[in-house]
Coordinates of C-alpha atoms in Angstrom, one line a residue:
M32 CA 52.0 -44.5 2.3
T33 CA 50.8 -42.5 5.1
M34 CA 46.9 -42.6 5.9
G35 CA 45.1 -39.4 6.3
N36 CA 42.5 -38.4 8.7
P37 CA 39.6 -40.6 7.7
G38 CA 36.9 -38.9 5.8
G39 CA 39.4 -35.7 5.4
R40 CA 38.0 -34.5 8.5
R41 CA 40.2 -32.1 10.5
K42 CA 40.5 -32.6 14.1
P43 CA 39.5 -29.8 16.2
P44 CA 41.7 -27.8 17.8
T45 CA 42.5 -28.4 21.5
I46 CA 43.7 -26.2 24.7
H47 CA 47.1 -27.2 24.1
D48 CA 46.8 -26.0 20.9
V49 CA 46.1 -22.7 22.2
A50 CA 48.5 -22.8 24.4
R51 CA 51.4 -23.8 21.7
E52 CA 50.1 -21.2 19.4
A53 CA 50.0 -18.2 22.2
G54 CA 53.4 -19.4 23.5
V55 CA 52.2 -19.8 27.2
S56 CA 51.2 -22.9 29.3
R57 CA 48.0 -24.9 29.5
G58 CA 47.2 -23.2 32.7
T59 CA 47.4 -19.8 31.4
V60 CA 45.0 -20.9 29.0
S61 CA 42.9 -22.2 31.2
R62 CA 42.7 -19.3 33.7
V63 CA 41.8 -17.0 30.9
L64 CA 38.7 -19.2 30.1
N65 CA 37.7 -19.2 33.3
G66 CA 37.8 -15.6 34.2
G67 CA 41.0 -14.3 33.7
H68 CA 41.9 -14.4 37.2
Y69 CA 45.8 -14.1 37.7
V70 CA 46.6 -13.5 34.0
S71 CA 48.8 -10.6 32.9
P72 CA 47.0 -8.3 30.1
A73 CA 49.9 -9.5 27.7
A74 CA 49.0 -13.4 28.1
Q75 CA 45.3 -12.9 28.1
E76 CA 45.7 -10.9 24.7
A77 CA 48.0 -13.8 23.4
V78 CA 45.8 -16.5 24.4
N79 CA 42.7 -14.7 23.2
A80 CA 44.3 -14.2 19.7
A81 CA 45.5 -17.7 19.4
I82 CA 41.9 -18.7 20.2
R83 CA 40.6 -16.7 17.5
R84 CA 43.6 -18.2 15.0
T85 CA 43.1 -21.6 15.7
G86 CA 39.3 -21.8 16.0
Y87 CA 39.1 -23.1 19.0
V88 CA 35.7 -24.0 21.1
V89 CA 34.9 -24.2 24.7
N90 CA 33.8 -27.7 25.3
R91 CA 31.4 -26.5 28.1
H92 CA 30.3 -30.3 29.2
A93 CA 34.1 -30.7 30.2
R94 CA 34.5 -27.3 31.8
S95 CA 30.7 -28.0 33.8
L96 CA 32.6 -30.9 35.3
I97 CA 35.4 -29.2 36.7
T98 CA 33.4 -25.9 37.9
G99 CA 30.2 -27.0 38.8
R100 CA 28.2 -24.5 36.4
S101 CA 25.8 -25.3 33.4
D102 CA 27.5 -22.1 31.7
S103 CA 24.1 -21.2 30.5
I104 CA 20.9 -18.9 31.9
G105 CA 17.3 -19.4 31.8
F106 CA 15.1 -17.0 30.6
L107 CA 11.7 -17.7 32.3
L108 CA 8.5 -16.7 31.2
T109 CA 5.6 -17.5 33.4
E110 CA 2.6 -16.9 30.8
P111 CA 0.8 -18.8 28.3
Q112 CA 3.0 -19.7 25.3
E113 CA 0.3 -17.9 23.2
R114 CA 1.2 -14.5 25.1
F115 CA 4.9 -15.2 24.2
F116 CA 4.4 -15.0 20.4
E117 CA 1.5 -12.2 20.8
D118 CA 3.3 -9.7 23.0
P119 CA 6.1 -7.8 21.3
N120 CA 7.7 -6.9 24.5
F121 CA 8.7 -10.4 25.5
N122 CA 10.7 -11.0 22.1
V123 CA 12.4 -7.6 22.6
L124 CA 13.3 -8.6 25.9
L125 CA 14.6 -12.1 25.0
R126 CA 16.7 -10.2 21.8
G127 CA 18.4 -7.7 24.4
C128 CA 19.1 -10.6 27.6
T129 CA 20.5 -12.7 24.2
Q130 CA 22.9 -10.2 22.9
A131 CA 24.0 -9.1 26.3
L132 CA 25.0 -13.0 27.3
A133 CA 26.7 -13.3 23.9
A134 CA 29.2 -10.8 25.0
H135 CA 30.1 -13.3 27.9
D136 CA 29.7 -16.3 25.3
I137 CA 27.1 -17.5 27.4
P138 CA 24.0 -19.1 25.9
L139 CA 20.3 -18.7 26.8
L140 CA 17.3 -21.2 26.9
L141 CA 14.0 -19.8 26.8
M142 CA 11.7 -21.4 29.1
L143 CA 8.0 -21.1 29.0
A144 CA 5.7 -21.7 32.0
G145 CA 2.2 -20.6 31.8
T146 CA 0.6 -23.5 33.8
Q147 CA 0.8 -25.0 37.3
D148 CA 2.5 -28.0 36.0
E149 CA 4.7 -26.3 33.9
R150 CA 5.9 -24.2 36.6
R151 CA 6.6 -27.2 38.5
R152 CA 8.4 -29.4 36.0
I153 CA 10.4 -25.7 35.1
T154 CA 11.4 -25.5 38.6
R155 CA 12.7 -28.9 39.3
Y156 CA 14.5 -28.4 36.0
I157 CA 16.2 -25.3 37.3
T158 CA 16.7 -26.4 40.8
A159 CA 18.6 -29.3 39.5
G160 CA 21.7 -27.3 38.3
H161 CA 20.9 -27.1 34.6
V162 CA 21.2 -23.2 34.5
D163 CA 23.3 -21.3 36.6
G164 CA 20.8 -18.4 37.2
V165 CA 17.5 -17.3 36.2
L166 CA 15.8 -14.1 34.3
L167 CA 12.4 -14.3 35.7
V168 CA 9.5 -12.2 33.4
S169 CA 6.0 -11.5 34.4
S170 CA 5.6 -12.5 38.0
H171 CA 2.1 -12.6 39.3
S172 CA 1.4 -12.2 42.7
G173 CA 0.9 -15.7 44.2
D174 CA 3.0 -17.7 41.7
P175 CA 5.6 -19.4 43.9
V176 CA 8.2 -19.5 41.1
A177 CA 10.2 -16.7 42.3
E178 CA 9.8 -18.0 46.1
E179 CA 10.9 -21.3 45.4
L180 CA 14.2 -20.2 43.4
R181 CA 15.4 -17.8 45.7
E182 CA 15.1 -20.3 48.4
A183 CA 17.0 -23.1 46.7
G184 CA 19.8 -20.5 46.4
V185 CA 18.9 -20.4 42.5
P186 CA 20.4 -16.9 41.4
L187 CA 17.5 -14.6 40.4
V188 CA 16.7 -11.2 38.5
A189 CA 13.3 -10.6 37.5
C190 CA 12.0 -7.7 35.3
G191 CA 9.8 -5.5 37.3
K192 CA 9.4 -5.8 41.0
P193 CA 8.1 -9.2 42.2
I194 CA 4.7 -8.5 44.6
G195 CA 5.5 -9.6 47.7
L196 CA 9.0 -10.3 48.1
G197 CA 10.8 -6.7 48.3
A198 CA 14.4 -6.7 48.7
K199 CA 14.6 -10.6 48.7
V200 CA 14.9 -11.0 45.2
S201 CA 17.1 -8.6 42.5
Y202 CA 14.7 -6.9 40.1
V203 CA 15.0 -4.5 37.5
A204 CA 12.3 -2.0 36.5
A205 CA 10.7 1.0 34.5
D206 CA 9.7 3.6 36.4
D207 CA 5.7 2.6 35.8
R208 CA 4.0 4.8 38.2
D209 CA 6.0 7.9 36.8
G210 CA 5.4 6.8 33.0
A211 CA 1.6 6.6 34.1
R212 CA 1.9 10.0 35.5
D213 CA 3.5 11.6 32.3
M214 CA 0.9 10.0 30.3
V215 CA -1.9 11.2 32.5
R216 CA -0.6 14.7 32.7
H217 CA -0.1 14.7 28.8
L218 CA -3.8 13.7 28.6
L219 CA -4.9 16.6 30.7
S220 CA -2.9 19.2 29.0
Q221 CA -4.7 18.4 25.7
G222 CA -8.0 19.7 27.4
R223 CA -9.4 16.1 28.1
R224 CA -11.4 15.6 31.5
R225 CA -12.9 12.2 31.2
I226 CA -9.8 9.8 31.0
G227 CA -11.0 6.2 31.2
V228 CA -7.9 3.5 32.0
V229 CA -7.6 -0.1 30.7
T230 CA -5.0 -1.4 33.7
G231 CA -2.7 -4.2 33.4
P232 CA -3.2 -7.3 35.1
L233 CA -3.6 -5.8 39.1
D234 CA -1.5 -9.2 40.4
T235 CA 1.4 -7.6 38.6
P236 CA 3.7 -4.8 39.6
G237 CA 3.1 -2.7 36.1
G238 CA -0.5 -3.2 36.4
V239 CA -0.8 -1.7 40.2
E240 CA 1.9 0.8 39.5
R241 CA 0.3 2.5 36.5
L242 CA -3.1 2.5 37.9
A243 CA -1.7 4.3 41.0
G244 CA -0.1 6.5 38.9
Y245 CA -3.6 7.6 37.1
R246 CA -5.3 8.2 40.3
E247 CA -2.3 10.5 41.8
V248 CA -2.7 12.7 38.9
L249 CA -6.0 13.1 38.7
A250 CA -6.2 13.8 42.4
E251 CA -3.1 16.4 41.8
A252 CA -5.7 18.1 39.1
G253 CA -8.6 18.4 41.3
I254 CA -10.6 15.5 39.4
E255 CA -12.7 13.2 41.4
F256 CA -12.1 9.3 40.8
D257 CA -14.7 7.6 39.1
D258 CA -14.6 3.8 39.6
K259 CA -16.7 3.6 35.7
L260 CA -13.7 4.9 33.9
V261 CA -11.4 2.2 35.4
V262 CA -11.5 -1.6 33.6
P263 CA -9.2 -4.1 34.0
G264 CA -7.1 -5.8 31.1
D265 CA -4.3 -8.6 30.9
Y266 CA -2.0 -6.9 28.4
S267 CA -3.7 -8.8 25.4
R268 CA -4.9 -7.0 22.5
A269 CA -8.9 -8.5 23.1
S270 CA -8.7 -7.3 26.3
G271 CA -7.9 -3.9 25.2
D272 CA -10.5 -4.0 22.7
A273 CA -13.2 -5.9 25.4
G274 CA -12.1 -2.9 27.8
A275 CA -12.8 0.1 25.6
E276 CA -16.1 -1.4 24.7
R277 CA -17.0 -1.6 28.5
L278 CA -15.9 2.2 28.9
L279 CA -17.9 3.4 26.3
A280 CA -20.9 1.4 27.8
Q281 CA -20.0 2.7 31.2
T282 CA -18.9 6.6 30.1
P283 CA -20.1 7.4 27.0
D284 CA -18.8 10.7 27.6
M285 CA -15.4 9.7 27.9
D286 CA -12.8 11.7 25.9
A287 CA -9.6 9.8 26.4
V288 CA -8.2 6.7 27.6
F289 CA -4.8 5.8 29.4
V290 CA -3.9 2.1 28.3
A291 CA -1.6 0.3 30.4
S292 CA 0.3 -1.6 27.5
D293 CA 0.4 -0.7 23.6
L294 CA -0.6 -4.0 22.5
M295 CA -4.3 -3.6 24.5
A296 CA -4.0 -0.2 22.8
Q297 CA -4.4 -1.7 19.9
G298 CA -7.6 -3.6 20.7
V299 CA -8.9 0.2 22.2
L300 CA -8.6 1.8 18.8
T301 CA -10.2 -1.0 16.9
A302 CA -13.4 -0.9 19.5
L303 CA -13.5 2.9 19.3
Q304 CA -13.2 2.8 15.5
R305 CA -16.3 0.2 15.4
A306 CA -18.2 2.7 17.4
G307 CA -17.5 5.3 15.2
R308 CA -15.1 7.6 17.6
R309 CA -12.5 9.6 15.8
V310 CA -8.9 9.0 17.5
P311 CA -8.1 11.8 18.6
E312 CA -10.6 14.0 17.6
D313 CA -13.2 12.2 20.1
V314 CA -11.1 10.2 22.3
A315 CA -7.1 10.2 22.6
V316 CA -5.4 7.2 23.2
G317 CA -2.4 6.9 25.1
G318 CA -0.4 3.6 25.5
F319 CA 2.6 2.1 27.7
D320 CA 5.7 0.5 26.5
D321 CA 6.7 2.2 23.1
S322 CA 6.8 -1.4 21.5
P323 CA 6.7 -2.1 17.5
A324 CA 2.7 -2.4 18.4
A325 CA 2.8 1.8 19.0
T326 CA 3.9 2.2 15.4
A327 CA 1.8 -0.6 13.7
V328 CA -1.6 1.2 13.9
S329 CA -2.8 4.3 12.6
P330 CA -3.1 6.7 14.2
E331 CA 0.1 5.8 15.7
L332 CA 0.4 5.7 19.3
T333 CA 1.4 8.3 21.7
T334 CA 3.1 6.0 24.6
I335 CA 5.2 5.7 27.6
R336 CA 9.0 4.3 26.1
Q337 CA 10.5 1.4 28.3
P338 CA 14.1 1.5 28.2
W339 CA 14.4 -2.0 26.8
D340 CA 18.0 -2.1 26.0
R341 CA 18.9 -0.7 29.7
I342 CA 16.5 -3.1 31.0
S343 CA 17.7 -6.4 29.6
N344 CA 21.7 -5.3 29.9
E345 CA 20.6 -4.2 33.6
M346 CA 19.2 -7.7 34.2
V347 CA 22.1 -9.4 32.8
R348 CA 25.0 -7.7 34.9
M349 CA 22.9 -8.0 37.8
L350 CA 22.4 -11.7 37.4
L351 CA 26.1 -12.3 36.6
A352 CA 27.3 -10.2 39.7
Q353 CA 24.9 -12.7 41.8
I354 CA 26.5 -15.5 40.3
G355 CA 29.7 -14.2 41.1
G356 CA 28.8 -13.9 44.9
E357 CA 27.3 -10.4 45.2
D358 CA 23.9 -9.5 47.2
P359 CA 20.6 -8.9 45.4
A360 CA 20.1 -5.3 44.3
A361 CA 17.4 -3.4 42.4
V362 CA 17.3 -0.8 39.7
I363 CA 14.3 1.3 38.5
L364 CA 14.8 3.0 35.4
P365 CA 13.2 6.2 33.8
T366 CA 10.6 6.0 31.5
E367 CA 10.0 8.7 28.4
L368 CA 6.4 10.1 27.0
V369 CA 6.7 9.7 23.2
K370 CA 3.9 11.8 21.4
R371 CA 2.5 10.5 18.2
E372 CA -0.7 11.0 16.4
S373 CA -3.4 9.5 18.6
T374 CA -3.5 12.4 21.4

């Protein structure tokens, strides 16, 4: 009597099974699994077909012992946890990066570090080699994470240009300044002249660049800059609400608001409606991002579209290239004005 596999469990396929199925050596299979170097196209296709037929899954732990790599990437958000769940931009970017890495069979680890202690712990974890590289999101000036990771030799790509690091760190960014210019020109074309602005955080590249674009277009139009028309925000809905209240108190003749994010613009709309101001008849509102927040309100927001798919794909491409030995690089992508009912 022949004994079966205890419990009837099928033994998982091994690299030897893949080699036998493909009709190649174990070494050829290993080379395919580690990047396909020195493997003919025919052999690579045979191995990939054998992997599909056998259902072979790479033992990442075993491979990491050989290659010295973790075969995983960190998605590091240096913001409080509640911001991750409130701001739809982070989720869109995370999903895009996850999908781009899935094409390379590389998992993405979400890391939230909103406090100084959390940033220290996460930095220790990363520099201990638990991930091969980092996609860094929302880096404020004075935040030491980017510089510490760079000095530790960790491959790194930031979303947005890290303030103060210049060409030392790879980054992918939308053209924030040009997008802001397009929005303010659009508001001016609608006959608006008292245009307020709720800025993003002015210790972030997006906050600085979008305010700069606003000021440049006012100067082009010969409109004197009025600091009473400028209030700070932090990209949260609550800061948009508070910012609009402050603008209405300081400049009751305001006829338009450029808001540096769609989420803040939701708060602006709430405050304007509470004050009895009609949108867009009394006050036009323009946002930034073209996130899901832009179409979740009434009236729907005119906004500046950031190319989130391209941003996430470029961040992943550049990080994998850097892990492969390439030097840091930068990519700035164009934005697009999207006209809806709020202007």
